Structure formats: structure tokens, C-alpha cells
Amino acid sequence: MEKLTDAQVERRLSDALAHRSSVPAEKLIAGLLRTFDLTAEEDDEFIFPALNSTARERIFGGQVIAQAIVAADRTVDGEKNIHSLHSYFLRAGDETKPLHFRVHRDFDGRSISNRRVVVRQDEKVIFNLTASFQKPAEGLEHQITMPDVLPPEQCMSAMEQIARNPLISDEHVERMSMPRPFEVRSFRPEGKNPEARQYQWFKTVAPLPDDPLTHRATLAFASDMGLLSTSMIPHGLHWTTPGLFSTSLDHAMWFHDDFRVDQWICYVMDSDWTGHTRGLNRGSLFTEDGLLVATAVQEGMIRLTPKA
């Protein structure tokens, strides 16, 4: 594909940034927080209402993870915070239909509680999650050192990366420039690279409330952004590659410490393996001063249909 000229990139980027900034940041954050506002039905059952319309083909996986965390947390002792989750994406969800969350109280101990959340749509299970919650406790501590990465201000914005990619049409650039509640800056090697590594900085575009649940749910939401693409790097694939179909199969997270997602988080991602139409991806999430606050692991399906 022929490289875009500087003038073409500038035009695409200018249009995209104008579109992205067309909604006030506070309104975007209000919309994000509304996704965590579940309506209580019967005991331990919650509903997220249908949207009137949607531009998505399916519900974003990070959204359902975050909502399931919120549903589970509403059945747990207030002293306990989520410290781990394991989840599976079973069917694609439709934003124009309500989501039903059923929480199962599997275990309550003095320091640990365990919950299962089953999410249904049209009477079919589309997602399930198991989460563990713990009271704060003191103990041994150690962590890996944050890798040597460029600071966020030296990384390219996600919109600039999209605008510079000649494989992405003007129409697709416009769709990708929809206003979003996160600012994202990233570093990804170009083309094929045997080292399946990339990283991105992200934060919300405006401040969030102070409660830890909001920040943990928001981090879980954001942890599904871009992780699966890590296992495509050694194969020179990108989400724009013709004939490529990819989707998340499962997602696990461990929360290690407190943090704020309205301040920069560095998501350092790598992939150990790809095979049998699946790719395994791992991410470490650090604050700007190097504190490891969470770890994520995700396996996804990667199917490439060769051109006829």
C-alpha cells in the first residue's frame, strides 16, 4: 500500500481530532459512569438497560467485565475490594438489548469472598465471571521493575497512528475517531517483529470519583483495549488486515494496589505464544512512578482467511 503524504495525514488527523473533541470530556466520563449504573431487580440480580442505537457490531468486552465487577461488588462486605477475576466471553452481546446480571454468592470468609456472575441476553448466557474480594491486609511485598519506556508525551496518540495507516480508509478513520472517555498514547513496532511486545499509556479524559471500585472497574474496562493485538505482532497482522477475524475468548486480572485511572497508567504487553487460531497475551499495568498495580492475561481467537 502506498504511503500517505504528509498533507493527507495532516488532513485525516485534523478531521479525526475535531470529531473526537466534539463532545465535552465531562460528558464522556458521565457516559462511562452510566455503564456502571446497574438497576437492582430481584435479590442479587441486576439489569443494564438497552441502548436506543449503537454503532458497534457487538458489546465491547471490557464493558461487560467492568459491569460484572460492579454487580459482584454490590453483594460483598464493603470492607473487601476485588483482587482477582477470571472471565469467559461466550457469545457476542448486542447493545440494543438489556443485559441481565445474576450474582452467585459462592463463599464468604473472614477475609475473602468469592462471587460468580452470569450475564444473559435473550435468555442465553453471553459471559461469565468469577471474582475474589479481600479485606486489606499487610504482608510480604515485592514487584518487578517497570520496563524502560517512553513517557506518554513522547508516544504517538492512538488517533495519529490510525491517521497515518494507509490501510485504514477515510471512512474507517472517521468511525474510529468517535469521542471516547480515554486518552491513549502507544508504542507498537511496525510490520513483523519477533519480539511480541508493545505498550500504551492511557487515562480518562476527565477526573473520576474517588471510590476504589470505580477505578478498578474502569481499569478492567480499559484492559481489554489492544491487548489481543500483541500476539499478532510476530505475524505482521493488524486489526485492519483483510480477512482477519479476532475476538477475546477469556480475560483474567489481578489487582495489586490502589491507583487512579484519571492519571497515566502504562500498559506493558507481551505474548508468549500463538497457535491453533489462538493467541495468548499478557499485560502489566504500572503507574507513572513505576508502581505495579495490576496484571492481565487474555487469550483470543485469531483467524486469517487467505485471499482467494
PDB file of C-alpha atoms in Angstrom:
ATOM      1  CA  MET A   1       0.000   0.000   0.000  1.00  0.00           C
ATOM      2  CA  GLU A   2       1.380   3.409  -0.996  1.00  0.00           C
ATOM      3  CA  LYS A   3       2.450   5.623   1.894  1.00  0.00           C
ATOM      4  CA  LEU A   4       0.238   8.605   2.673  1.00  0.00           C
ATOM      5  CA  THR A   5       1.650  12.063   2.090  1.00  0.00           C
ATOM      6  CA  ASP A   6       2.201  14.435   4.996  1.00  0.00           C
ATOM      7  CA  ALA A   7      -0.701  16.549   3.733  1.00  0.00           C
ATOM      8  CA  GLN A   8      -3.039  13.540   3.640  1.00  0.00           C
ATOM      9  CA  VAL A   9      -2.040  12.512   7.165  1.00  0.00           C
ATOM     10  CA  GLU A  10      -2.496  16.063   8.446  1.00  0.00           C
ATOM     11  CA  ARG A  11      -5.960  16.311   6.904  1.00  0.00           C
ATOM     12  CA  ARG A  12      -7.075  12.938   8.264  1.00  0.00           C
ATOM     13  CA  LEU A  13      -5.659  13.660  11.706  1.00  0.00           C
ATOM     14  CA  SER A  14      -7.161  17.158  11.857  1.00  0.00           C
ATOM     15  CA  ASP A  15     -10.608  15.854  10.931  1.00  0.00           C
ATOM     16  CA  ALA A  16     -10.332  12.964  13.383  1.00  0.00           C
ATOM     17  CA  LEU A  17      -9.241  15.155  16.294  1.00  0.00           C
ATOM     18  CA  ALA A  18     -12.032  17.631  15.589  1.00  0.00           C
ATOM     19  CA  HIS A  19     -14.543  14.768  15.653  1.00  0.00           C
ATOM     20  CA  ARG A  20     -13.052  13.257  18.799  1.00  0.00           C
ATOM     21  CA  SER A  21     -13.128  16.564  20.685  1.00  0.00           C
ATOM     22  CA  SER A  22     -16.710  17.358  19.642  1.00  0.00           C
ATOM     23  CA  VAL A  23     -18.126  16.037  22.938  1.00  0.00           C
ATOM     24  CA  PRO A  24     -17.054  17.627  26.262  1.00  0.00           C
ATOM     25  CA  ALA A  25     -14.784  15.437  28.400  1.00  0.00           C
ATOM     26  CA  GLU A  26     -17.120  15.596  31.395  1.00  0.00           C
ATOM     27  CA  LYS A  27     -19.989  14.293  29.258  1.00  0.00           C
ATOM     28  CA  LEU A  28     -17.853  11.367  28.077  1.00  0.00           C
ATOM     29  CA  ILE A  29     -16.971  10.452  31.659  1.00  0.00           C
ATOM     30  CA  ALA A  30     -20.627  10.737  32.682  1.00  0.00           C
ATOM     31  CA  GLY A  31     -21.435   8.258  29.909  1.00  0.00           C
ATOM     32  CA  LEU A  32     -18.719   5.878  31.136  1.00  0.00           C
ATOM     33  CA  LEU A  33     -20.036   6.038  34.693  1.00  0.00           C
ATOM     34  CA  ARG A  34     -23.591   5.362  33.475  1.00  0.00           C
ATOM     35  CA  THR A  35     -22.406   1.988  32.179  1.00  0.00           C
ATOM     36  CA  PHE A  36     -21.647   1.065  35.809  1.00  0.00           C
ATOM     37  CA  ASP A  37     -25.122   2.116  36.972  1.00  0.00           C
ATOM     38  CA  LEU A  38     -26.952  -1.211  37.165  1.00  0.00           C
ATOM     39  CA  THR A  39     -30.593  -1.458  38.226  1.00  0.00           C
ATOM     40  CA  ALA A  40     -31.296  -3.916  41.036  1.00  0.00           C
ATOM     41  CA  GLU A  41     -34.083  -6.388  40.298  1.00  0.00           C
ATOM     42  CA  GLU A  42     -34.648  -9.444  42.497  1.00  0.00           C
ATOM     43  CA  ASP A  43     -32.068 -10.446  45.123  1.00  0.00           C
ATOM     44  CA  ASP A  44     -28.595 -10.492  43.548  1.00  0.00           C
ATOM     45  CA  GLU A  45     -29.943  -9.735  40.064  1.00  0.00           C
ATOM     46  CA  PHE A  46     -29.167  -6.575  38.151  1.00  0.00           C
ATOM     47  CA  ILE A  47     -30.027  -5.138  34.733  1.00  0.00           C
ATOM     48  CA  PHE A  48     -28.254  -2.753  32.391  1.00  0.00           C
ATOM     49  CA  PRO A  49     -30.852  -1.274  30.016  1.00  0.00           C
ATOM     50  CA  ALA A  50     -30.784  -1.446  26.230  1.00  0.00           C
ATOM     51  CA  LEU A  51     -29.428   1.486  24.248  1.00  0.00           C
ATOM     52  CA  ASN A  52     -31.641   3.121  21.636  1.00  0.00           C
ATOM     53  CA  SER A  53     -28.996   2.676  18.936  1.00  0.00           C
ATOM     54  CA  THR A  54     -25.378   1.610  18.533  1.00  0.00           C
ATOM     55  CA  ALA A  55     -22.512   1.887  16.059  1.00  0.00           C
ATOM     56  CA  ARG A  56     -20.891  -1.294  17.413  1.00  0.00           C
ATOM     57  CA  GLU A  57     -21.316  -4.756  15.933  1.00  0.00           C
ATOM     58  CA  ARG A  58     -21.073  -6.209  19.447  1.00  0.00           C
ATOM     59  CA  ILE A  59     -20.687  -5.046  23.028  1.00  0.00           C
ATOM     60  CA  PHE A  60     -17.110  -4.143  23.961  1.00  0.00           C
ATOM     61  CA  GLY A  61     -15.777  -6.913  26.198  1.00  0.00           C
ATOM     62  CA  GLY A  62     -14.181  -4.550  28.706  1.00  0.00           C
ATOM     63  CA  GLN A  63     -17.580  -3.011  29.371  1.00  0.00           C
ATOM     64  CA  VAL A  64     -19.139  -6.327  30.416  1.00  0.00           C
ATOM     65  CA  ILE A  65     -16.136  -7.188  32.612  1.00  0.00           C
ATOM     66  CA  ALA A  66     -16.459  -3.848  34.407  1.00  0.00           C
ATOM     67  CA  GLN A  67     -20.226  -4.196  34.833  1.00  0.00           C
ATOM     68  CA  ALA A  68     -19.879  -7.726  36.232  1.00  0.00           C
ATOM     69  CA  ILE A  69     -17.334  -6.412  38.762  1.00  0.00           C
ATOM     70  CA  VAL A  70     -19.825  -3.747  39.859  1.00  0.00           C
ATOM     71  CA  ALA A  71     -22.641  -6.306  40.156  1.00  0.00           C
ATOM     72  CA  ALA A  72     -20.496  -8.666  42.237  1.00  0.00           C
ATOM     73  CA  ASP A  73     -19.228  -5.858  44.473  1.00  0.00           C
ATOM     74  CA  ARG A  74     -22.798  -4.871  45.388  1.00  0.00           C
ATOM     75  CA  THR A  75     -23.205  -8.236  47.164  1.00  0.00           C
ATOM     76  CA  VAL A  76     -19.921  -8.121  49.109  1.00  0.00           C
ATOM     77  CA  ASP A  77     -18.943  -6.697  52.505  1.00  0.00           C
ATOM     78  CA  GLY A  78     -17.931  -3.056  51.987  1.00  0.00           C
ATOM     79  CA  GLU A  79     -14.503  -3.626  53.560  1.00  0.00           C
ATOM     80  CA  LYS A  80     -13.483  -6.040  50.806  1.00  0.00           C
ATOM     81  CA  ASN A  81     -12.108  -5.000  47.430  1.00  0.00           C
ATOM     82  CA  ILE A  82     -11.804  -7.101  44.295  1.00  0.00           C
ATOM     83  CA  HIS A  83      -8.312  -8.537  43.916  1.00  0.00           C
ATOM     84  CA  SER A  84      -8.771 -11.022  41.058  1.00  0.00           C
ATOM     85  CA  LEU A  85     -11.157 -12.091  38.316  1.00  0.00           C
ATOM     86  CA  HIS A  86     -11.406 -14.818  35.681  1.00  0.00           C
ATOM     87  CA  SER A  87     -13.931 -14.460  32.876  1.00  0.00           C
ATOM     88  CA  TYR A  88     -15.080 -16.026  29.590  1.00  0.00           C
ATOM     89  CA  PHE A  89     -16.717 -14.413  26.573  1.00  0.00           C
ATOM     90  CA  LEU A  90     -19.237 -16.936  25.242  1.00  0.00           C
ATOM     91  CA  ARG A  91     -21.450 -15.041  22.780  1.00  0.00           C
ATOM     92  CA  ALA A  92     -21.380 -11.596  21.212  1.00  0.00           C
ATOM     93  CA  GLY A  93     -23.637  -9.124  23.003  1.00  0.00           C
ATOM     94  CA  ASP A  94     -25.992  -6.577  21.455  1.00  0.00           C
ATOM     95  CA  GLU A  95     -26.064  -3.065  22.952  1.00  0.00           C
ATOM     96  CA  THR A  96     -29.660  -2.539  21.836  1.00  0.00           C
ATOM     97  CA  LYS A  97     -30.850  -5.312  24.176  1.00  0.00           C
ATOM     98  CA  PRO A  98     -30.741  -5.308  28.001  1.00  0.00           C
ATOM     99  CA  LEU A  99     -28.082  -7.232  29.908  1.00  0.00           C
ATOM    100  CA  HIS A 100     -29.100  -9.373  32.891  1.00  0.00           C
ATOM    101  CA  PHE A 101     -26.535  -9.986  35.648  1.00  0.00           C
ATOM    102  CA  ARG A 102     -27.082 -12.814  38.143  1.00  0.00           C
ATOM    103  CA  VAL A 103     -24.655 -12.936  41.083  1.00  0.00           C
ATOM    104  CA  HIS A 104     -23.991 -16.213  42.916  1.00  0.00           C
ATOM    105  CA  ARG A 105     -22.587 -15.922  46.449  1.00  0.00           C
ATOM    106  CA  ASP A 106     -20.223 -18.895  46.429  1.00  0.00           C
ATOM    107  CA  PHE A 107     -18.176 -18.075  49.518  1.00  0.00           C
ATOM    108  CA  ASP A 108     -17.897 -15.564  52.364  1.00  0.00           C
ATOM    109  CA  GLY A 109     -14.985 -15.872  54.798  1.00  0.00           C
ATOM    110  CA  ARG A 110     -13.491 -13.503  57.326  1.00  0.00           C
ATOM    111  CA  SER A 111     -11.038 -12.002  54.834  1.00  0.00           C
ATOM    112  CA  ILE A 112     -12.046 -13.409  51.406  1.00  0.00           C
ATOM    113  CA  SER A 113     -15.340 -13.542  49.492  1.00  0.00           C
ATOM    114  CA  ASN A 114     -15.938 -15.228  46.140  1.00  0.00           C
ATOM    115  CA  ARG A 115     -18.658 -14.421  43.612  1.00  0.00           C
ATOM    116  CA  ARG A 116     -19.779 -15.795  40.241  1.00  0.00           C
ATOM    117  CA  VAL A 117     -21.601 -13.528  37.803  1.00  0.00           C
ATOM    118  CA  VAL A 118     -23.588 -14.957  34.890  1.00  0.00           C
ATOM    119  CA  VAL A 119     -24.620 -12.465  32.205  1.00  0.00           C
ATOM    120  CA  ARG A 120     -27.571 -13.262  29.939  1.00  0.00           C
ATOM    121  CA  GLN A 121     -29.141 -11.654  26.926  1.00  0.00           C
ATOM    122  CA  ASP A 122     -32.225 -13.081  25.176  1.00  0.00           C
ATOM    123  CA  GLU A 123     -32.195 -15.850  27.825  1.00  0.00           C
ATOM    124  CA  LYS A 124     -28.756 -17.012  26.622  1.00  0.00           C
ATOM    125  CA  VAL A 125     -25.539 -16.823  28.633  1.00  0.00           C
ATOM    126  CA  ILE A 126     -23.115 -14.497  26.853  1.00  0.00           C
ATOM    127  CA  PHE A 127     -20.459 -14.049  29.566  1.00  0.00           C
ATOM    128  CA  ASN A 128     -19.458 -15.342  32.971  1.00  0.00           C
ATOM    129  CA  LEU A 129     -17.023 -14.138  35.593  1.00  0.00           C
ATOM    130  CA  THR A 130     -15.635 -15.397  38.884  1.00  0.00           C
ATOM    131  CA  ALA A 131     -14.164 -12.780  41.210  1.00  0.00           C
ATOM    132  CA  SER A 132     -12.458 -12.798  44.596  1.00  0.00           C
ATOM    133  CA  PHE A 133     -12.617  -9.962  47.143  1.00  0.00           C
ATOM    134  CA  GLN A 134     -10.285  -9.397  50.105  1.00  0.00           C
ATOM    135  CA  LYS A 135     -10.121  -7.184  53.175  1.00  0.00           C
ATOM    136  CA  PRO A 136      -6.962  -5.017  53.234  1.00  0.00           C
ATOM    137  CA  ALA A 137      -4.049  -6.879  54.821  1.00  0.00           C
ATOM    138  CA  GLU A 138      -0.333  -6.359  55.433  1.00  0.00           C
ATOM    139  CA  GLY A 139       2.249  -8.909  54.274  1.00  0.00           C
ATOM    140  CA  LEU A 140       5.414  -9.546  52.265  1.00  0.00           C
ATOM    141  CA  GLU A 141       5.921  -7.283  49.258  1.00  0.00           C
ATOM    142  CA  HIS A 142       7.915  -7.312  46.013  1.00  0.00           C
ATOM    143  CA  GLN A 143       7.303  -6.354  42.381  1.00  0.00           C
ATOM    144  CA  ILE A 144       9.066  -6.375  39.024  1.00  0.00           C
ATOM    145  CA  THR A 145      10.700  -3.164  37.832  1.00  0.00           C
ATOM    146  CA  MET A 146       8.803  -1.126  35.272  1.00  0.00           C
ATOM    147  CA  PRO A 147      10.494  -1.515  31.852  1.00  0.00           C
ATOM    148  CA  ASP A 148      12.302   1.394  30.232  1.00  0.00           C
ATOM    149  CA  VAL A 149       9.545   3.008  28.172  1.00  0.00           C
ATOM    150  CA  LEU A 150       8.994   6.382  26.567  1.00  0.00           C
ATOM    151  CA  PRO A 151       6.899   8.795  28.652  1.00  0.00           C
ATOM    152  CA  PRO A 152       3.349   9.415  27.392  1.00  0.00           C
ATOM    153  CA  GLU A 153       4.145  12.816  25.897  1.00  0.00           C
ATOM    154  CA  GLN A 154       6.746  11.169  23.605  1.00  0.00           C
ATOM    155  CA  CYS A 155       4.394   8.433  22.366  1.00  0.00           C
ATOM    156  CA  MET A 156       2.129   8.792  19.363  1.00  0.00           C
ATOM    157  CA  SER A 157      -1.563   9.253  20.058  1.00  0.00           C
ATOM    158  CA  ALA A 158      -3.847   6.431  19.001  1.00  0.00           C
ATOM    159  CA  MET A 159      -5.598   8.770  16.558  1.00  0.00           C
ATOM    160  CA  GLU A 160      -2.308   9.746  14.897  1.00  0.00           C
ATOM    161  CA  GLN A 161      -1.373   6.077  14.454  1.00  0.00           C
ATOM    162  CA  ILE A 162      -4.727   5.450  12.799  1.00  0.00           C
ATOM    163  CA  ALA A 163      -4.485   8.555  10.582  1.00  0.00           C
ATOM    164  CA  ARG A 164      -1.006   7.534   9.372  1.00  0.00           C
ATOM    165  CA  ASN A 165      -2.029   3.986   8.430  1.00  0.00           C
ATOM    166  CA  PRO A 166      -2.691   3.808   4.656  1.00  0.00           C
ATOM    167  CA  LEU A 167      -4.609   0.536   5.142  1.00  0.00           C
ATOM    168  CA  ILE A 168      -7.330   2.412   7.035  1.00  0.00           C
ATOM    169  CA  SER A 169      -9.825   4.215   4.821  1.00  0.00           C
ATOM    170  CA  ASP A 170     -11.031   7.754   5.479  1.00  0.00           C
ATOM    171  CA  GLU A 171     -14.443   6.324   6.408  1.00  0.00           C
ATOM    172  CA  HIS A 172     -12.868   3.976   8.941  1.00  0.00           C
ATOM    173  CA  VAL A 173     -10.758   6.793  10.396  1.00  0.00           C
ATOM    174  CA  GLU A 174     -13.964   8.740  10.952  1.00  0.00           C
ATOM    175  CA  ARG A 175     -15.610   5.788  12.720  1.00  0.00           C
ATOM    176  CA  MET A 176     -12.532   5.266  14.907  1.00  0.00           C
ATOM    177  CA  SER A 177     -12.498   8.943  15.863  1.00  0.00           C
ATOM    178  CA  MET A 178     -15.775   8.672  17.763  1.00  0.00           C
ATOM    179  CA  PRO A 179     -15.426  10.562  21.074  1.00  0.00           C
ATOM    180  CA  ARG A 180     -14.179   8.207  23.800  1.00  0.00           C
ATOM    181  CA  PRO A 181     -13.612   8.567  27.561  1.00  0.00           C
ATOM    182  CA  PHE A 182      -9.908   7.601  27.358  1.00  0.00           C
ATOM    183  CA  GLU A 183      -6.818   9.350  26.077  1.00  0.00           C
ATOM    184  CA  VAL A 184      -4.446   6.726  24.659  1.00  0.00           C
ATOM    185  CA  ARG A 185      -0.815   7.029  23.563  1.00  0.00           C
ATOM    186  CA  SER A 186       1.044   3.949  22.405  1.00  0.00           C
ATOM    187  CA  PHE A 187       4.214   2.381  21.067  1.00  0.00           C
ATOM    188  CA  ARG A 188       3.911  -0.599  18.705  1.00  0.00           C
ATOM    189  CA  PRO A 189       6.634  -1.916  16.367  1.00  0.00           C
ATOM    190  CA  GLU A 190       5.846  -1.599  12.669  1.00  0.00           C
ATOM    191  CA  GLY A 191       5.395  -4.675  10.475  1.00  0.00           C
ATOM    192  CA  LYS A 192       6.561  -8.118  11.603  1.00  0.00           C
ATOM    193  CA  ASN A 193       8.653  -8.241  14.755  1.00  0.00           C
ATOM    194  CA  PRO A 194       9.811 -11.426  16.539  1.00  0.00           C
ATOM    195  CA  GLU A 195       9.500  -9.613  19.870  1.00  0.00           C
ATOM    196  CA  ALA A 196       5.762  -9.600  20.593  1.00  0.00           C
ATOM    197  CA  ARG A 197       5.888  -6.520  22.780  1.00  0.00           C
ATOM    198  CA  GLN A 198       4.096  -3.186  22.831  1.00  0.00           C
ATOM    199  CA  TYR A 199       2.927  -0.665  25.399  1.00  0.00           C
ATOM    200  CA  GLN A 200       0.379   2.065  25.739  1.00  0.00           C
ATOM    201  CA  TRP A 201      -0.324   4.869  28.163  1.00  0.00           C
ATOM    202  CA  PHE A 202      -3.938   5.686  28.970  1.00  0.00           C
ATOM    203  CA  LYS A 203      -6.037   7.747  31.348  1.00  0.00           C
ATOM    204  CA  THR A 204      -9.589   9.032  31.422  1.00  0.00           C
ATOM    205  CA  VAL A 205     -10.183  12.374  29.722  1.00  0.00           C
ATOM    206  CA  ALA A 206     -11.555  13.911  32.938  1.00  0.00           C
ATOM    207  CA  PRO A 207     -11.415  13.134  36.689  1.00  0.00           C
ATOM    208  CA  LEU A 208     -13.282  10.160  38.180  1.00  0.00           C
ATOM    209  CA  PRO A 209     -14.934   9.840  41.605  1.00  0.00           C
ATOM    210  CA  ASP A 210     -12.604   8.800  44.423  1.00  0.00           C
ATOM    211  CA  ASP A 211     -14.047   5.382  45.299  1.00  0.00           C
ATOM    212  CA  PRO A 212     -11.710   2.422  44.536  1.00  0.00           C
ATOM    213  CA  LEU A 213     -14.472   0.376  42.854  1.00  0.00           C
ATOM    214  CA  THR A 214     -14.899   2.966  40.094  1.00  0.00           C
ATOM    215  CA  HIS A 215     -11.170   2.951  39.369  1.00  0.00           C
ATOM    216  CA  ARG A 216     -10.883  -0.855  39.406  1.00  0.00           C
ATOM    217  CA  ALA A 217     -13.910  -1.250  37.139  1.00  0.00           C
ATOM    218  CA  THR A 218     -12.544   1.434  34.804  1.00  0.00           C
ATOM    219  CA  LEU A 219      -9.124  -0.243  34.699  1.00  0.00           C
ATOM    220  CA  ALA A 220     -10.795  -3.557  33.851  1.00  0.00           C
ATOM    221  CA  PHE A 221     -12.741  -1.776  31.100  1.00  0.00           C
ATOM    222  CA  ALA A 222      -9.533  -0.320  29.626  1.00  0.00           C
ATOM    223  CA  SER A 223      -7.508  -3.529  29.999  1.00  0.00           C
ATOM    224  CA  ASP A 224      -9.383  -5.006  27.021  1.00  0.00           C
ATOM    225  CA  MET A 225      -8.148  -2.210  24.732  1.00  0.00           C
ATOM    226  CA  GLY A 226      -5.422  -3.521  22.435  1.00  0.00           C
ATOM    227  CA  LEU A 227      -4.192  -6.488  24.490  1.00  0.00           C
ATOM    228  CA  LEU A 228      -5.188  -9.144  21.949  1.00  0.00           C
ATOM    229  CA  SER A 229      -3.264  -7.428  19.145  1.00  0.00           C
ATOM    230  CA  THR A 230       0.035  -8.196  20.921  1.00  0.00           C
ATOM    231  CA  SER A 231       0.006 -11.807  19.709  1.00  0.00           C
ATOM    232  CA  MET A 232      -0.363 -10.576  16.113  1.00  0.00           C
ATOM    233  CA  ILE A 233       2.914  -8.606  16.094  1.00  0.00           C
ATOM    234  CA  PRO A 234       5.242 -11.521  15.105  1.00  0.00           C
ATOM    235  CA  HIS A 235       2.935 -12.239  12.151  1.00  0.00           C
ATOM    236  CA  GLY A 236       2.717  -8.682  10.854  1.00  0.00           C
ATOM    237  CA  LEU A 237      -1.037  -8.615  11.384  1.00  0.00           C
ATOM    238  CA  HIS A 238      -3.149  -5.637  12.358  1.00  0.00           C
ATOM    239  CA  TRP A 239      -6.861  -5.282  13.015  1.00  0.00           C
ATOM    240  CA  THR A 240      -7.077  -3.724   9.523  1.00  0.00           C
ATOM    241  CA  THR A 241      -5.593  -6.811   7.818  1.00  0.00           C
ATOM    242  CA  PRO A 242      -8.054  -8.098   5.164  1.00  0.00           C
ATOM    243  CA  GLY A 243      -9.530 -11.478   6.085  1.00  0.00           C
ATOM    244  CA  LEU A 244      -8.590 -11.200   9.767  1.00  0.00           C
ATOM    245  CA  PHE A 245     -11.158 -12.103  12.438  1.00  0.00           C
ATOM    246  CA  SER A 246     -10.186 -11.720  16.087  1.00  0.00           C
ATOM    247  CA  THR A 247     -12.133 -11.803  19.317  1.00  0.00           C
ATOM    248  CA  SER A 248     -11.420 -12.273  23.031  1.00  0.00           C
ATOM    249  CA  LEU A 249     -12.075 -15.734  24.488  1.00  0.00           C
ATOM    250  CA  ASP A 250     -11.208 -15.133  28.122  1.00  0.00           C
ATOM    251  CA  HIS A 251      -9.770 -12.435  30.368  1.00  0.00           C
ATOM    252  CA  ALA A 252      -8.152 -12.627  33.803  1.00  0.00           C
ATOM    253  CA  MET A 253      -6.924  -9.828  36.064  1.00  0.00           C
ATOM    254  CA  TRP A 254      -5.200  -9.421  39.403  1.00  0.00           C
ATOM    255  CA  PHE A 255      -5.334  -6.085  41.228  1.00  0.00           C
ATOM    256  CA  HIS A 256      -2.236  -5.465  43.350  1.00  0.00           C
ATOM    257  CA  ASP A 257      -2.567  -1.956  44.756  1.00  0.00           C
ATOM    258  CA  ASP A 258      -4.637   1.216  44.703  1.00  0.00           C
ATOM    259  CA  PHE A 259      -4.395   3.607  41.755  1.00  0.00           C
ATOM    260  CA  ARG A 260      -6.269   6.271  39.817  1.00  0.00           C
ATOM    261  CA  VAL A 261      -7.229   5.786  36.167  1.00  0.00           C
ATOM    262  CA  ASP A 262      -7.623   9.541  35.715  1.00  0.00           C
ATOM    263  CA  GLN A 263      -3.810   9.610  35.979  1.00  0.00           C
ATOM    264  CA  TRP A 264      -1.485   7.961  33.460  1.00  0.00           C
ATOM    265  CA  ILE A 265      -1.324   4.146  33.521  1.00  0.00           C
ATOM    266  CA  CYS A 266       1.306   2.319  31.443  1.00  0.00           C
ATOM    267  CA  TYR A 267       0.096  -0.980  29.966  1.00  0.00           C
ATOM    268  CA  VAL A 268       3.152  -3.083  29.044  1.00  0.00           C
ATOM    269  CA  MET A 269       2.050  -6.030  26.893  1.00  0.00           C
ATOM    270  CA  ASP A 270       3.750  -9.147  25.536  1.00  0.00           C
ATOM    271  CA  SER A 271       2.778 -12.502  24.035  1.00  0.00           C
ATOM    272  CA  ASP A 272       4.430 -15.867  24.709  1.00  0.00           C
ATOM    273  CA  TRP A 273       2.571 -17.930  22.136  1.00  0.00           C
ATOM    274  CA  THR A 274       0.201 -18.059  19.190  1.00  0.00           C
ATOM    275  CA  GLY A 275      -1.161 -21.246  17.620  1.00  0.00           C
ATOM    276  CA  HIS A 276      -4.269 -23.262  16.755  1.00  0.00           C
ATOM    277  CA  THR A 277      -6.079 -19.980  15.860  1.00  0.00           C
ATOM    278  CA  ARG A 278      -5.471 -18.663  19.391  1.00  0.00           C
ATOM    279  CA  GLY A 279      -3.095 -16.065  20.801  1.00  0.00           C
ATOM    280  CA  LEU A 280      -2.018 -15.638  24.436  1.00  0.00           C
ATOM    281  CA  ASN A 281      -1.375 -12.110  25.702  1.00  0.00           C
ATOM    282  CA  ARG A 282      -0.138 -10.707  28.994  1.00  0.00           C
ATOM    283  CA  GLY A 283      -0.099  -7.177  30.348  1.00  0.00           C
ATOM    284  CA  SER A 284       1.444  -5.431  33.352  1.00  0.00           C
ATOM    285  CA  LEU A 285      -0.112  -2.131  34.426  1.00  0.00           C
ATOM    286  CA  PHE A 286       2.068   0.483  36.121  1.00  0.00           C
ATOM    287  CA  THR A 287       1.517   3.979  37.473  1.00  0.00           C
ATOM    288  CA  GLU A 288       3.732   6.716  36.051  1.00  0.00           C
ATOM    289  CA  ASP A 289       6.100   6.398  39.028  1.00  0.00           C
ATOM    290  CA  GLY A 290       6.584   2.651  38.417  1.00  0.00           C
ATOM    291  CA  LEU A 291       4.157   1.021  40.881  1.00  0.00           C
ATOM    292  CA  LEU A 292       2.778  -2.266  39.537  1.00  0.00           C
ATOM    293  CA  VAL A 293      -0.959  -2.027  40.205  1.00  0.00           C
ATOM    294  CA  ALA A 294      -2.450  -4.871  38.144  1.00  0.00           C
ATOM    295  CA  THR A 295      -1.723  -7.783  35.816  1.00  0.00           C
ATOM    296  CA  ALA A 296      -3.920  -9.013  32.960  1.00  0.00           C
ATOM    297  CA  VAL A 297      -3.856 -12.160  30.820  1.00  0.00           C
ATOM    298  CA  GLN A 298      -6.082 -12.788  27.828  1.00  0.00           C
ATOM    299  CA  GLU A 299      -6.419 -15.492  25.200  1.00  0.00           C
ATOM    300  CA  GLY A 300      -8.122 -14.579  21.961  1.00  0.00           C
ATOM    301  CA  MET A 301      -9.147 -16.172  18.692  1.00  0.00           C
ATOM    302  CA  ILE A 302      -7.185 -15.117  15.607  1.00  0.00           C
ATOM    303  CA  ARG A 303      -8.417 -16.423  12.276  1.00  0.00           C
ATOM    304  CA  LEU A 304      -6.930 -15.299   8.976  1.00  0.00           C
ATOM    305  CA  THR A 305      -8.778 -16.224   5.795  1.00  0.00           C
ATOM    306  CA  PRO A 306      -6.336 -16.075   2.867  1.00  0.00           C
ATOM    307  CA  LYS A 307      -7.310 -14.010  -0.143  1.00  0.00           C
ATOM    308  CA  ALA A 308      -8.943 -16.037  -2.902  1.00  0.00           C
TER     309      ALA A 308
END
